Each structure stands twice: as C-alpha cells, then as structure tokens.
Coordinates of C-alpha atoms (C1' of nucleotides) in Angstrom, one line a residue:
Chain C
M1 CA 18.8 13.7 4.2
S2 CA 21.0 11.1 2.6
K3 CA 18.1 8.7 2.5
T4 CA 16.5 10.6 -0.4
E5 CA 19.7 10.5 -2.4
S6 CA 20.3 6.9 -2.9
P7 CA 17.6 4.4 -3.9
E8 CA 19.1 1.4 -2.2
S9 CA 19.9 2.9 1.2
Q10 CA 16.4 2.5 2.5
E11 CA 16.2 -1.2 2.2
K12 CA 18.9 -1.6 4.8
D13 CA 16.8 -0.1 7.6
L14 CA 14.0 -2.6 7.3
D15 CA 13.0 -5.0 10.0
H16 CA 12.5 -8.7 9.4
G17 CA 12.3 -8.5 5.6
E18 CA 9.1 -6.6 5.7
S19 CA 9.0 -3.9 3.0
L20 CA 9.1 -0.3 3.8
L21 CA 5.8 0.0 2.0
A22 CA 4.1 -2.6 4.2
K23 CA 5.6 -1.2 7.3
I24 CA 4.3 2.3 6.7
A25 CA 0.9 1.1 5.4
L26 CA 0.4 -1.1 8.5
E27 CA 1.9 1.1 11.2
A28 CA 0.2 4.3 10.0
E29 CA -3.1 2.4 9.9
L30 CA -3.7 2.8 6.2
A31 CA -4.4 -0.8 5.6
D32 CA -4.3 -4.3 7.0
Y33 CA -4.0 -7.8 5.6
S34 CA -7.3 -9.6 5.0
P35 CA -7.9 -13.3 5.7
V36 CA -7.9 -13.8 2.0
K37 CA -4.4 -14.0 0.4
G38 CA -3.6 -11.0 -1.7
C39 CA -6.5 -8.9 -0.5
M40 CA -6.3 -6.0 1.9
V41 CA -8.6 -4.0 4.1
I42 CA -8.3 -0.3 3.6
R43 CA -8.6 1.3 7.1
P44 CA -10.4 4.6 7.8
Y45 CA -7.2 6.7 7.5
G46 CA -6.2 5.0 4.3
Y47 CA -9.7 5.3 2.9
A48 CA -9.7 9.0 3.8
I49 CA -6.7 9.5 1.6
W50 CA -8.4 7.6 -1.2
E51 CA -11.5 9.8 -0.7
M52 CA -9.3 12.9 -1.1
V53 CA -7.8 11.5 -4.3
Q54 CA -11.2 10.5 -5.5
S55 CA -12.9 13.8 -4.9
T56 CA -10.0 15.7 -6.5
L57 CA -10.0 13.5 -9.6
D58 CA -13.8 13.2 -9.8
K59 CA -14.0 17.0 -10.1
M60 CA -11.5 17.0 -12.9
I61 CA -13.3 14.2 -14.7
K62 CA -16.5 16.1 -14.6
E63 CA -14.9 19.3 -15.6
T64 CA -13.7 17.6 -18.8
G65 CA -17.2 16.7 -19.6
H66 CA -17.7 13.1 -18.3
E67 CA -20.5 11.7 -16.4
N68 CA -20.4 9.0 -13.7
A69 CA -22.3 5.7 -14.1
Y70 CA -22.1 2.2 -12.7
F71 CA -21.8 -1.1 -14.5
P72 CA -22.1 -4.4 -12.8
L73 CA -19.4 -6.5 -11.2
F74 CA -20.3 -9.7 -13.1
I75 CA -19.6 -10.0 -16.8
P76 CA -20.8 -13.0 -18.9
E77 CA -17.7 -15.1 -19.7
S78 CA -18.5 -15.0 -23.4
F79 CA -18.1 -11.2 -23.4
L80 CA -14.5 -11.4 -22.4
K81 CA -13.8 -13.8 -25.3
K82 CA -15.1 -11.5 -28.0
E83 CA -11.9 -9.4 -28.4
A84 CA -9.0 -11.7 -29.1
E85 CA -6.1 -9.8 -27.6
H86 CA -8.2 -8.8 -24.6
V87 CA -9.1 -12.3 -23.6
E88 CA -5.6 -13.5 -24.1
G89 CA -4.3 -10.7 -21.8
F90 CA -6.9 -11.2 -19.1
A91 CA -8.1 -14.8 -19.0
P92 CA -5.3 -16.0 -16.7
E93 CA -6.0 -13.5 -14.0
C94 CA -9.8 -13.7 -14.0
A95 CA -11.9 -14.9 -11.1
V96 CA -14.9 -16.8 -12.4
V97 CA -18.2 -17.5 -10.6
T98 CA -19.6 -20.9 -11.4
Y99 CA -22.2 -21.3 -8.7
G100 CA -25.1 -19.2 -7.7
G101 CA -28.3 -19.9 -5.8
G102 CA -27.0 -23.3 -5.0
K103 CA -26.8 -24.3 -8.7
E104 CA -24.1 -24.4 -11.3
L105 CA -24.6 -21.5 -13.6
E106 CA -25.5 -21.9 -17.3
E107 CA -23.0 -19.3 -18.2
R108 CA -20.1 -18.6 -16.0
L109 CA -19.7 -15.1 -14.8
V110 CA -16.3 -13.3 -14.7
I111 CA -15.7 -10.8 -12.0
R112 CA -14.6 -7.8 -13.9
P113 CA -10.9 -7.3 -14.3
T114 CA -11.9 -4.1 -16.2
S115 CA -15.1 -3.2 -17.9
E116 CA -14.5 -2.6 -21.6
T117 CA -16.6 -5.6 -22.7
I118 CA -19.7 -4.9 -20.7
I119 CA -19.5 -1.2 -21.4
N120 CA -19.3 -1.9 -25.1
Y121 CA -22.3 -4.2 -24.9
M122 CA -24.3 -1.3 -23.4
F123 CA -22.8 1.3 -25.7
S124 CA -23.9 -0.7 -28.7
K125 CA -27.5 -0.4 -27.4
W126 CA -27.3 3.3 -26.6
I127 CA -25.4 4.6 -29.7
Q128 CA -27.4 4.9 -32.9
S129 CA -26.4 8.1 -34.6
Y130 CA -23.5 10.5 -34.7
R131 CA -25.7 12.7 -32.5
D132 CA -25.2 10.3 -29.6
L133 CA -21.5 11.0 -29.7
P134 CA -19.2 11.6 -28.1
L135 CA -20.3 9.4 -25.2
L136 CA -18.2 10.2 -22.2
L137 CA -18.6 8.0 -19.1
N138 CA -16.7 7.2 -16.0
Q139 CA -17.2 4.7 -13.2
W140 CA -15.7 4.3 -9.7
A141 CA -15.6 0.6 -9.0
N142 CA -13.7 -2.3 -7.6
V143 CA -12.0 -4.8 -9.9
V144 CA -10.4 -8.2 -9.4
R145 CA -7.2 -9.5 -11.0
W146 CA -5.8 -12.8 -9.7
E147 CA -2.2 -11.8 -9.4
M148 CA 0.5 -14.3 -8.3
R149 CA 2.3 -11.9 -6.2
T150 CA 0.7 -9.0 -4.4
R151 CA 1.8 -6.0 -2.3
L152 CA -0.3 -3.7 -0.2
F153 CA -1.7 -0.9 -2.4
L154 CA 0.7 -1.5 -5.3
R155 CA -0.8 -4.8 -6.5
T156 CA -3.7 -6.4 -4.6
T157 CA -6.2 -9.0 -5.9
E158 CA -9.1 -6.7 -5.5
F159 CA -8.5 -2.9 -5.9
L160 CA -10.5 0.3 -6.2
W161 CA -10.2 2.5 -9.2
Q162 CA -12.0 4.7 -11.7
E163 CA -12.3 3.7 -15.3
G164 CA -13.3 6.1 -18.0
H165 CA -14.8 4.9 -21.2
T166 CA -15.6 7.1 -24.2
A167 CA -16.8 6.6 -27.7
H168 CA -16.1 9.1 -30.5
I169 CA -16.9 9.7 -34.2
T170 CA -13.3 10.0 -35.3
K171 CA -9.9 8.5 -34.6
E172 CA -8.5 12.0 -34.1
E173 CA -11.1 13.0 -31.5
A174 CA -10.6 9.7 -29.5
E175 CA -6.8 10.2 -29.6
V176 CA -7.2 13.8 -28.3
E177 CA -9.4 12.4 -25.5
A178 CA -6.9 9.8 -24.5
L179 CA -4.2 12.4 -24.3
K180 CA -6.4 14.8 -22.5
M181 CA -7.1 12.3 -19.7
L182 CA -3.4 11.4 -19.4
E183 CA -2.8 15.1 -18.9
V184 CA -5.4 15.1 -16.1
Y185 CA -3.6 12.2 -14.5
K186 CA -0.3 14.1 -14.7
T187 CA -1.9 17.1 -13.0
L188 CA -3.4 14.9 -10.3
S189 CA 0.0 13.3 -9.7
E190 CA 2.2 16.3 -9.8
E191 CA 0.0 19.0 -8.3
F192 CA -1.9 17.0 -5.7
L193 CA 0.2 13.9 -4.9
A194 CA 3.4 15.9 -5.4
I195 CA 4.8 13.0 -7.5
P196 CA 6.7 13.9 -10.7
V197 CA 6.0 11.6 -13.6
I198 CA 7.3 10.8 -17.0
D199 CA 4.5 10.7 -19.6
G200 CA 4.7 8.8 -22.8
I201 CA 3.7 5.8 -24.8
K202 CA 3.9 2.1 -23.9
T203 CA 5.8 -0.3 -26.2
D204 CA 3.8 -3.1 -27.8
S205 CA 4.8 -5.6 -25.1
Q206 CA 3.4 -3.3 -22.4
R207 CA 0.4 -2.1 -24.2
F208 CA -3.1 -2.8 -22.8
A209 CA -4.6 -6.0 -24.2
G210 CA -7.0 -4.7 -26.8
A211 CA -5.7 -1.2 -27.2
V212 CA -4.1 0.4 -30.3
T213 CA -2.0 2.8 -28.2
T214 CA -1.4 2.9 -24.4
Y215 CA -0.3 6.2 -22.9
C216 CA 1.1 6.2 -19.4
I217 CA 2.5 8.2 -16.6
E218 CA 5.5 6.6 -14.7
G219 CA 6.8 7.6 -11.3
L220 CA 10.1 6.7 -9.7
M221 CA 9.8 5.4 -6.2
K222 CA 12.4 6.0 -3.4
D223 CA 13.7 2.4 -3.7
G224 CA 14.7 3.1 -7.3
K225 CA 11.8 1.1 -8.9
A226 CA 9.4 2.7 -11.4
L227 CA 5.7 2.6 -10.9
Q228 CA 3.0 2.8 -13.5
M229 CA 0.7 5.4 -12.0
G230 CA -2.0 5.7 -14.6
T231 CA -2.8 4.6 -18.2
S232 CA -5.0 6.0 -20.9
H233 CA -5.7 4.0 -24.0
Y234 CA -6.8 4.7 -27.5
L235 CA -8.7 1.6 -28.2
G236 CA -9.3 2.2 -31.9
Q237 CA -12.3 0.2 -33.2
N238 CA -11.2 -3.1 -31.7
F239 CA -14.0 -3.4 -29.1
A240 CA -16.5 -1.6 -31.4
K241 CA -15.9 -4.4 -34.0
A242 CA -16.2 -7.1 -31.4
F243 CA -19.4 -5.7 -30.0
D244 CA -20.8 -4.1 -33.1
T245 CA -20.8 -0.6 -31.6
K246 CA -21.9 1.4 -34.7
F247 CA -23.4 4.8 -35.4
Q248 CA -24.9 6.3 -38.5
D249 CA -22.9 9.3 -39.8
Q250 CA -24.3 12.4 -41.4
S251 CA -24.2 10.7 -44.8
G252 CA -26.2 7.8 -43.6
Q253 CA -23.3 5.4 -43.5
L254 CA -22.8 3.0 -40.6
Q255 CA -19.4 3.3 -38.9
Y256 CA -17.7 1.8 -35.9
V257 CA -17.0 4.2 -33.0
H258 CA -13.5 5.1 -32.0
Q259 CA -12.9 4.5 -28.3
T260 CA -10.8 5.3 -25.3
S261 CA -10.5 4.0 -21.7
W262 CA -8.3 5.3 -18.9
G263 CA -7.8 4.5 -15.2
V264 CA -6.0 5.1 -12.0
S265 CA -6.3 3.1 -8.8
T266 CA -5.6 2.8 -5.1
R267 CA -2.1 2.1 -6.3
L268 CA -1.7 5.8 -6.1
I269 CA -1.7 5.5 -2.3
G270 CA 1.2 3.1 -2.6
A271 CA 2.9 5.7 -4.8
I272 CA 2.4 8.4 -2.1
I273 CA 3.9 6.1 0.5
M274 CA 6.8 5.1 -1.7
T275 CA 7.6 8.7 -2.7
H276 CA 7.1 10.7 0.5
N277 CA 8.5 9.1 3.6
D278 CA 11.4 9.2 6.1
E279 CA 12.5 7.2 9.1
R280 CA 9.6 8.7 11.1
G281 CA 7.0 7.4 8.6
L282 CA 4.7 8.9 6.0
K283 CA 4.7 12.5 4.7
L284 CA 1.4 13.5 3.1
P285 CA 1.2 16.4 0.7
P286 CA -1.2 19.0 2.1
N287 CA -3.4 18.9 -1.0
I288 CA -4.5 15.4 -0.3
A289 CA -3.9 15.0 3.5
P290 CA -7.2 14.0 5.3
I291 CA -5.8 16.0 8.2
Q292 CA -3.7 18.9 7.2
I293 CA -3.2 20.4 10.6
I294 CA -3.1 18.6 13.9
I295 CA -3.2 20.6 17.1
V296 CA -1.6 19.0 20.2
P297 CA -2.6 20.7 23.4
I298 CA 0.0 20.6 26.2
Y299 CA -1.0 21.1 29.9
K300 CA -0.4 19.9 33.4
E301 CA -3.2 20.6 35.9
A302 CA -6.9 20.7 35.2
A303 CA -7.1 24.5 35.2
E304 CA -4.4 24.7 32.7
K305 CA -6.0 22.0 30.6
E306 CA -9.2 24.1 30.4
T307 CA -7.4 27.2 29.2
V308 CA -5.3 25.3 26.7
L309 CA -8.2 23.4 25.2
K310 CA -10.2 26.6 25.0
K311 CA -7.4 28.3 23.0
C312 CA -7.0 25.2 20.8
K313 CA -10.7 25.4 19.9
E314 CA -10.4 29.1 19.1
L315 CA -7.6 28.4 16.7
K316 CA -9.5 25.6 15.1
E317 CA -12.4 27.9 14.5
I318 CA -10.1 30.3 12.8
L319 CA -8.5 27.6 10.6
K320 CA -11.3 25.3 9.8
G321 CA -12.6 27.3 6.9
S322 CA -9.3 26.9 5.1
F323 CA -7.9 23.7 6.5
R324 CA -8.8 20.2 7.5
V325 CA -7.8 20.6 11.1
K326 CA -8.1 18.4 14.2
I327 CA -7.4 18.7 17.9
D328 CA -5.9 15.7 19.6
D329 CA -7.4 16.1 23.0
R330 CA -7.1 12.5 24.1
D331 CA -6.0 12.4 27.7
Q332 CA -4.5 9.0 27.7
Y333 CA -1.6 9.9 25.5
S334 CA 1.3 12.3 26.4
P335 CA 2.2 15.1 24.0
G336 CA 5.4 13.3 23.1
W337 CA 3.4 10.2 22.1
K338 CA 1.1 12.3 20.0
F339 CA 4.1 14.0 18.2
N340 CA 5.3 10.6 17.1
H341 CA 1.9 9.3 16.2
W342 CA 1.0 12.1 13.9
E343 CA 4.4 12.2 12.3
L344 CA 4.0 8.5 11.5
K345 CA 0.7 9.3 9.9
G346 CA 2.2 12.0 7.8
V347 CA 0.1 15.0 8.9
P348 CA 1.9 18.0 7.1
I349 CA 1.6 20.6 9.9
R350 CA 1.5 20.2 13.6
I351 CA 0.7 23.0 16.1
N352 CA 1.9 22.5 19.7
L353 CA 0.1 24.7 22.1
G354 CA 0.8 25.0 25.8
P355 CA 0.7 27.5 28.6
K356 CA 4.0 29.2 27.6
D357 CA 2.6 29.9 24.1
I358 CA -0.6 31.2 25.5
A359 CA 1.2 33.6 27.8
N360 CA 3.2 34.9 24.8
N361 CA 0.3 34.8 22.2
V362 CA 2.3 32.4 20.0
V363 CA 2.2 28.8 18.9
E364 CA 4.9 26.3 18.0
I365 CA 4.7 24.8 14.6
V366 CA 6.4 21.7 13.2
R367 CA 6.4 21.0 9.5
R368 CA 6.4 17.3 8.5
D369 CA 8.3 17.8 5.2
T370 CA 11.5 19.0 6.9
N371 CA 10.7 18.1 10.5
E372 CA 11.7 21.7 11.3
K373 CA 10.4 23.2 14.5
L374 CA 9.2 26.8 14.1
K375 CA 9.0 28.5 17.5
N376 CA 7.2 31.6 18.7
I377 CA 4.9 32.0 15.7
P378 CA 2.4 34.8 16.5
Q379 CA -1.2 33.8 16.9
N380 CA -2.0 37.0 15.1
G381 CA -2.0 36.4 11.4
L382 CA -1.7 32.6 11.9
L383 CA -4.1 31.7 9.2
Q384 CA -2.1 33.6 6.6
Y385 CA 1.1 32.1 7.9
L386 CA -0.3 28.6 7.6
L387 CA -1.7 29.1 4.1
K388 CA 1.7 30.1 3.0
L389 CA 3.4 27.3 4.8
S390 CA 1.0 24.7 3.5
T391 CA 1.7 25.8 -0.1
E392 CA 5.4 25.7 0.6
I393 CA 5.2 22.2 2.0
Q394 CA 3.3 21.0 -1.0
E395 CA 5.9 22.5 -3.3
N396 CA 8.8 21.3 -1.3
L397 CA 7.6 17.7 -1.3
F398 CA 7.3 17.9 -5.1
R399 CA 10.7 19.5 -5.4
Q400 CA 12.3 16.8 -3.2
A401 CA 10.7 14.1 -5.3
K402 CA 11.7 15.8 -8.5
D403 CA 15.3 16.2 -7.3
F404 CA 15.4 12.5 -6.5
Q405 CA 14.0 11.6 -9.9
N406 CA 16.6 13.8 -11.6
K407 CA 19.5 12.4 -9.6
N408 CA 18.4 8.9 -10.4
T409 CA 17.9 9.3 -14.1
F410 CA 20.9 8.3 -16.2
N411 CA 21.7 8.2 -19.8
V412 CA 23.5 5.1 -21.1
S413 CA 24.8 4.4 -24.6
N414 CA 25.6 0.7 -24.6
E415 CA 24.5 -2.5 -23.1
K416 CA 27.4 -2.9 -20.7
E417 CA 26.8 0.5 -19.3
F418 CA 23.1 -0.3 -19.1
T419 CA 23.6 -3.6 -17.2
E420 CA 25.9 -2.0 -14.7
K421 CA 23.9 1.1 -14.1
I422 CA 20.5 -0.6 -13.7
Q423 CA 21.7 -2.5 -10.7
N424 CA 21.2 0.6 -8.5
G425 CA 17.7 1.3 -9.8
G426 CA 16.5 4.5 -11.3
F427 CA 15.4 5.5 -14.7
L428 CA 17.8 4.9 -17.6
T429 CA 17.4 6.7 -20.9
A430 CA 18.8 4.9 -23.9
F431 CA 18.3 4.5 -27.7
W432 CA 16.1 1.6 -28.7
C433 CA 15.5 0.3 -32.2
G434 CA 11.8 -0.5 -31.7
N435 CA 12.2 -4.3 -31.8
N436 CA 10.5 -6.4 -29.1
S437 CA 13.4 -8.8 -29.2
C438 CA 15.8 -6.1 -28.0
E439 CA 13.5 -5.1 -25.2
E440 CA 13.1 -8.8 -24.2
N441 CA 16.9 -9.4 -24.3
L442 CA 17.5 -6.6 -21.8
K443 CA 14.6 -7.7 -19.6
Q444 CA 16.0 -11.3 -19.4
K445 CA 19.4 -10.0 -18.5
T446 CA 18.4 -7.2 -16.0
K447 CA 14.7 -7.5 -15.2
A448 CA 14.4 -3.9 -16.4
T449 CA 11.7 -3.0 -19.0
I450 CA 10.9 -0.1 -21.1
R451 CA 8.6 2.0 -19.0
C452 CA 7.7 4.3 -21.9
I453 CA 8.7 6.1 -25.0
P454 CA 8.6 9.6 -23.5
F455 CA 6.9 12.6 -25.1
K456 CA 9.8 14.7 -23.9
L457 CA 13.3 13.8 -23.0
P458 CA 15.1 15.4 -20.0
V459 CA 16.4 18.9 -21.2
D460 CA 20.0 17.8 -21.2
Q461 CA 19.3 15.0 -23.7
N462 CA 18.3 16.3 -27.1
K463 CA 20.3 14.0 -29.3
E464 CA 17.9 12.8 -31.9
E465 CA 19.7 9.8 -33.3
G466 CA 21.9 7.0 -32.0
Y467 CA 22.3 3.2 -31.8
C468 CA 20.0 0.7 -30.1
I469 CA 21.8 -0.4 -26.9
S470 CA 20.9 -4.0 -27.5
C471 CA 21.4 -4.6 -31.3
N472 CA 23.4 -1.5 -32.3
K473 CA 21.1 -0.7 -35.2
N474 CA 20.3 2.9 -36.0
S475 CA 17.6 4.4 -33.8
N476 CA 15.8 7.7 -33.6
Q477 CA 14.0 7.1 -30.3
K478 CA 15.2 7.3 -26.8
V479 CA 13.2 5.5 -24.2
F480 CA 13.0 5.2 -20.4
F481 CA 14.0 1.9 -18.9
A482 CA 13.6 0.8 -15.2
K483 CA 12.9 -2.1 -13.0
A484 CA 9.3 -1.7 -12.1
Y485 CA 6.6 -2.8 -9.7
Chain N
rC1 C1' 4.6 -23.8 -8.8
rG2 C1' 10.1 -23.6 -7.0
rG3 C1' 13.6 -21.5 -2.9
rG4 C1' 13.7 -19.3 2.1
rG5 C1' 11.4 -17.9 6.7
rC6 C1' 7.4 -18.1 10.2
rG7 C1' 2.8 -19.8 13.0
rU8 C1' 3.0 -19.4 21.2
rG9 C1' -2.3 -13.6 25.1
rG10 C1' -4.3 -7.8 20.8
rC11 C1' 1.1 -6.8 18.9
rU12 C1' 6.6 -8.1 18.8
rC13 C1' 8.9 -12.3 20.4
rA14 C1' 11.6 -15.9 24.1
rG15 C1' 10.9 -21.0 25.6
rC16 C1' 11.8 -26.2 21.7
rU17 C1' 18.4 -28.5 21.1
rU18 C1' 18.2 -31.8 26.5
rG19 C1' 9.6 -33.5 27.1
rG20 C1' 7.4 -32.3 33.4
rU21 C1' 1.5 -28.8 31.7
rA22 C1' 3.6 -21.2 29.5
rG23 C1' 6.9 -16.3 30.0
rA24 C1' 8.8 -11.1 28.7
rG25 C1' 8.2 -6.3 26.6
rC26 C1' 4.4 -3.3 24.5
rA27 C1' -0.9 -2.8 24.5
rC28 C1' -5.4 -3.3 27.8
rC29 C1' -8.2 -2.6 33.0
rU30 C1' -8.0 -0.1 38.3
rG31 C1' -5.7 3.6 41.4
rC32 C1' -2.2 7.4 42.5
rU33 C1' 1.5 10.6 40.6
rU34 C1' 2.5 12.7 35.6
rU35 C1' 2.0 15.5 30.6
rG36 C1' 6.9 21.0 26.0
rG37 C1' 9.6 14.5 21.9
rG38 C1' 6.8 7.6 22.6
rA39 C1' 5.6 8.9 31.4
rG40 C1' 6.4 6.3 36.5
rC41 C1' 4.9 3.1 40.4
rA42 C1' 1.5 -0.5 42.5
rG43 C1' -2.3 -3.9 41.5
rG44 C1' -5.1 -6.8 37.7
rG45 C1' -7.4 -9.4 33.3
rG46 C1' -6.2 -12.2 29.0
rG47 C1' -3.1 -17.8 25.7
rU48 C1' -6.6 -25.8 25.1
rC49 C1' 1.3 -22.8 22.0
rG50 C1' -2.2 -23.0 13.6
rC51 C1' -4.7 -27.8 13.0
rA52 C1' -4.7 -33.4 12.9
rC53 C1' -2.7 -37.9 14.0
rG54 C1' 1.3 -40.5 16.4
rU55 C1' 5.4 -41.6 20.2
rU56 C1' 5.3 -41.1 25.7
rC57 C1' 3.1 -41.9 32.4
rA58 C1' 3.6 -36.8 30.4
rA59 C1' 4.1 -32.8 24.2
rA60 C1' 4.6 -25.7 22.9
rU61 C1' 9.0 -29.0 22.9
rC62 C1' 10.0 -35.3 19.5
rG63 C1' 7.9 -37.7 14.6
rU64 C1' 4.4 -37.7 10.4
rG65 C1' 0.9 -35.2 7.8
rU66 C1' -1.9 -30.8 6.8
rC67 C1' -3.5 -25.7 6.6
rG68 C1' -2.1 -20.6 6.5
rC69 C1' 0.9 -16.3 6.2
rC70 C1' 5.4 -13.4 4.9
rC71 C1' 9.9 -12.7 1.8
rC72 C1' 12.6 -14.0 -3.1
rG73 C1' 11.6 -15.9 -8.1
rA74 C1' 8.2 -17.4 -12.1
rC75 C1' 3.4 -14.1 -13.6
rC76 C1' 1.6 -9.1 -14.1
rA77 C1' -2.6 -2.9 -19.0

RNA sequence: CGGGGCGUGGCUCAGCUUGGUAGAGCACCUGCUUUGGGAGCAGGGGGUCGCACGUUCAAAUCGUGUCGCCCCGACCA
C-alpha cells in the first residue's frame, strides 16, 4: 500500500477540505460536533474505545501502586496564580466562572485546565510526616482549555484524561516515578494502541508550565506530523513551595515534597485514527478494539436464515470467552453493506458465514489490517486459529506503523537540508546546541519544533558530537524535530 | 483576530447570474422481490431555504446587517 509510504499522499484523497481525521471520526461514528465551538460529543463507539484505553491504563496505574481519587472541576482563581510559571502558561486558556446562583461570585472559579494547584492544596493538608509519603494518586477527569483552533480528538476545548499526581521524599524518588509512568505510557502506546513512539525530554520552550523536567512520548502520524501522546513531569518543589506542601523528615526537619504529574487524554483516540487507517476507514488494534470479531450471517430464505443464525450463535459461544465478539443479524442491511460498515469502523476480524460454509464446516475470515480474505477456514480449531490471527494483526499493525516511522525519520546535518527535508513531514534528527534562539529560528522558518531530546537515537545514528544546524556551534546532543499537532 | 469557503428535508448538494412561492441522490416509512462486497421496483412522509431588516405586486434568488460552522494562519504542557 503506497499510502503508508508517503506522508503527503493521503491529503490528496480528501473531500471538501475536511481532514482525514474528521472524516473517519464522523463517518465511523466515533464523535460528532457539538453546538459549542471546539467541543465534541464522543459517541458510543468512540467512547467504547476510550473505555478500552481507560481500563487498560487504569490497571497499569494501579499495578504501579497508585490509587484513584477525584478532585473538583472548579478551582479558586487565586490557586492558579500561586505558581508563577504555571499561571503564565495557563491563564490565557482558562475558562472562568463569574456567576453562580444568580449572583456574581466573590471569588471567580477557574474550570480546571489541569489540577496541580487544587491537588497541592489538599496534599498540604494531608501530608505531615515522611510516613505519609510517597502519596500516589490518579484521577480520571475532564479538563477545559480554551484553544483557538481545535480538531476532533487531537485538540478539543474540553477533553477527557487521567492525571496522576504524586509526592515524594526525595528528588531521586520523584524522578524515578516520572520516568516509570512515562514507561507505562510507552507500553500502552506500543503494545495496546500499536503506535511506536519516541521517548525523551522536552526542551525548555516545550516544558510544562511549572515543571522542572517534562518527559514525553511522541508519535508520528500518517500525514507526517508528530503528535505528543503523553507527558510525565518532574515538578521539583515548585508547587510544594507555592502551596507549602511540607513534611517532617526523620530528623525532625520540615522539608518540601518533590512531586510528579503525568497524563494522557482522549487525544490517544486521535492518534489511533491518524496511525491506523486506509481508504476504507479505521483499523483498530485487537487489544483495544471494542468489537474484535464481527460475525456477518449470509442467507436467502427463512429456513436458511434460521440455520445460519444458529451456527453464528454457536460460534459466538465458543469465542466469547476469549474475544469481544458480535453478530450483526440486522435484516435491513445486506451482507455487502455490513462488510463496508464494519471495515469503516475498524473491526480487526470479520467472519462471513453462509450456507456454503456450513455445508463444508468452514468459515470465511477477513482481516482488517491487510484486507486479506481467508477462505475455507475449518470450524474445528477456530478459536486457536483466531487467537493466533489476532496476535498477528496486533503485531502487524505495530510493524506497519514502525516501518512508516523508520521510513520517515531522516538525519540532517545543516539548516538548508533541514528546511528542504521538513517540507515533506516526518521526524528529522539533527544536532542542536541547546539554545532556545536556535530552536525559535528554525520554528519561524519551517514551523517545525523540537519534539524531544530522545533517550535513544535510532540505531544507525550513534555519532556523539556535531554542530548545531542553526548556529553551527559544537553540540553533543541530537534531537528530534517535526511539525506537530 | 486576519485570509478563504459555506449555511436550502436527517445527510451530501443543485437551484441564485436572468426574482414568480423548492428539487435530486442517499437515508426514512409501506408492500413485494432480494441478500457471498454498499439490492431492485412501486407507493409514501418530511424543508416558513441560518436569522433580521430592506427593495418589489412577488425574495431561497437582489441589497444591508447579523449569527453560526468548516478550512488556512496567529495561539497551544
């Protein structure tokens, strides 16, 4: 499929300027526009995907020792102002409530853009001694950020996410925590969403307002743009100082806690759409597909229908212990219509079952990752066959995405090369001196930004020293650039 | 906030230039025939043409204003 090879090729196929993302999100019934600009309704099928992501990640968050809690939507405006960098970063995009109960409020309430402040307020009440630490919490919530330009799933005014917030005795422990959760995100992305990511550290210009260090995972979408898929922050003592979050150590001294926060959002659904798709629509990785197997019965007369549906139900009984499986027994749609419908919705495996198959004790299987039709698969041993196939589809989707990422990652050694190469999208690796002005220079000229300082460079790039592509000064770090969402 | 595009049955759009009171396809309802890659025929329901004002005997169509949405840009852990 040539479509997966070149980032730009997809844009040409689009109708009336509508993005591929919007097209799939709307047509596959994942989401719809709401009456309020920038907001979206997540429809049942889209929400089911979110629930899959959510339950997968929630398990991992709990396995790493965190507990869920819930903090309120409203934050006193004064809280946000306590941490200087934080307020500067978020004030422009905050929605503020000024009226309630028919009266102007004495103190305005910010609708949370993130919850560091209110959580620190509570932490300072709950934490007294080193024995109260570490405090490891997470919440699933909605947040609001008043963005100027929005896109379904990738950037909406209100979105759903999880935000982890932890407090630790030492800097080292907090840094380990931040990195541990980044690793959890990487696992979620690569093993469940089948999206390969680059993990690394954000530059100062991209760092979370109020953090000491921001770690991130970055994916490369099929249109050649990068997408920040998750961030994990070492907050240092910045919020602790602002909110006086202190504990008494073993020697009786009062100390500020060291903190982390980390989050991923419904943006991940956008990432899935923008990574796994073809001209027929969405392709969902089996590990997070709400429906993993769709069974389409094929029949003519009533008698045939009865036999076929009976066999479908038998198969479903066999499979339902291992798969999320559904029979599409709707009479008003033809088999052909159903084939297209479930392909658009990205169901990884389809079983077509008609009289001919029943006569031969076989089924027909169509895999969504390759659109390959597998005829005459014996009903005997079908469960084992499908378990293997499902794993293969999961791995294949990841492999395809990884290949795409590899083919669209280029090393460049000077600004001219950079400027030319970035036109076609993709990741560019290049040396950078560490100065914000050089990053800004390249951004002005090309719109591309440094996505991260990677933990690891691609295997074929081990050169340790070179020259900054903007200012030519010596540099010992190579970074990933891309145009990003 | 700039630049571009668009508002007409549920959806996609035609009609507007040259005013005469609204159409197509899809979807929906009924019936019959169909069903292995988006079924066919017949019949049927549904729109004060985003909103307001103006011009006119008459406005979806012309004028002015206004609201909203989409795309590009500015903005964005």
